[in-house]
Amino acid sequence: MQKAKLALKTDVSHQSIVQISDTVAVGGRDLLIVGGPCTVENRAQMETVASRLAIASVQALRGGVYKPRTSPYDFQGLGIEGLEILAAVRDRYGMPVITEVMAISQIEEIAAYADVLQVGSRNMQNFDLLKALGQAHKPVLLKRGLAATIEEFVMAAEYILSHGNPNVILCERGIRSFDTYTRNVLDLGAVSALKQITHLPVIVDPSHAAGKRELVADLARAAVACGADGIIVECHPEPEKSVSDARQALSLDDMVALVQSVKAIATAIGRSVPSAIEPLPQLALL
Ligand code: PEP
Ligand code: MN
């Protein structure tokens, strides 16, 4: 890790806190819990997700509108319409939103709507994109590449930091290995290592690691026990009908139960899960 400068801890207490909205931050005592579908499909879907998660200690929403699909024939995302849905739901429920940016040409548009710009695994070493995100005025959630070493991951963060954006959140989401039973292999050793060598918040995506919904909660709890600063989990009102990543999507009930079960682990290791936001007065009128 000799060449990294800005991403590395200067001493054991050096820890960055990244503010993702006026009230939500990651890297401090409070865990960041993010939930939402793989893909934004329509307004009703996102309303259902947000209304349920807002009162269940989930602080932020996820949902892709530009999707990096393996096949060019699969649904590629709603684009600008999806951004409008995310922003409308964010404003209504007071939850910041995270969505993926795949190209430099999308940065300005996405940054105008979203609170956090996600760099997907397939783009972790898209150095021109990383440099451009260094100039964006929004935090970046950088996901680990499918087969990236810890050093390559840290150096990718270094690209964003060295181009001017100090607000980088690392996300371990599993790496490719020989076993096809799980979609990827969650590398909790990397979480621990990243927490030791960098000052950046580190969150875990158990959904893309597991690829199977029945494994997601265990991995999420293990991630929190291991010291992750948060989790980002795919969930959907009708998981089997998800347009992408259906097999790994949790139901909203299971997502709420997962958050509850994480609370006890958080307490045991000196972390906390912030209380649910109070339902906004206008929601009572719905
Ligand atoms: C996603 O978050 O839906 C996604 C495509 O993740 P990853 O880049 O980790 O595969
Ligand atoms: Mn997905």
XYZ file of N, CA and C and ligand atoms in Angstrom, residues 38 62 67 208 234 245 248, ligand 2:
22
model
N -32.846 -3.396 -6.261
C -31.705 -3.320 -7.193
C -31.983 -2.193 -8.182
N -31.643 2.924 -1.619
C -30.856 2.641 -2.808
C -31.802 2.283 -3.951
N -28.367 0.744 -15.087
C -27.965 -0.556 -14.579
C -26.890 -1.208 -15.441
N -25.226 -8.702 -2.924
C -24.462 -9.141 -4.103
C -23.415 -10.181 -3.727
N -30.439 -5.174 -0.634
C -31.506 -5.104 -1.630
C -32.796 -5.708 -1.080
N -31.876 -8.956 -10.123
C -31.413 -9.525 -8.848
C -32.554 -10.009 -7.945
N -31.865 -12.476 -4.882
C -31.221 -12.016 -3.641
C -32.042 -10.960 -2.887
Mn -28.307 -5.498 -7.748
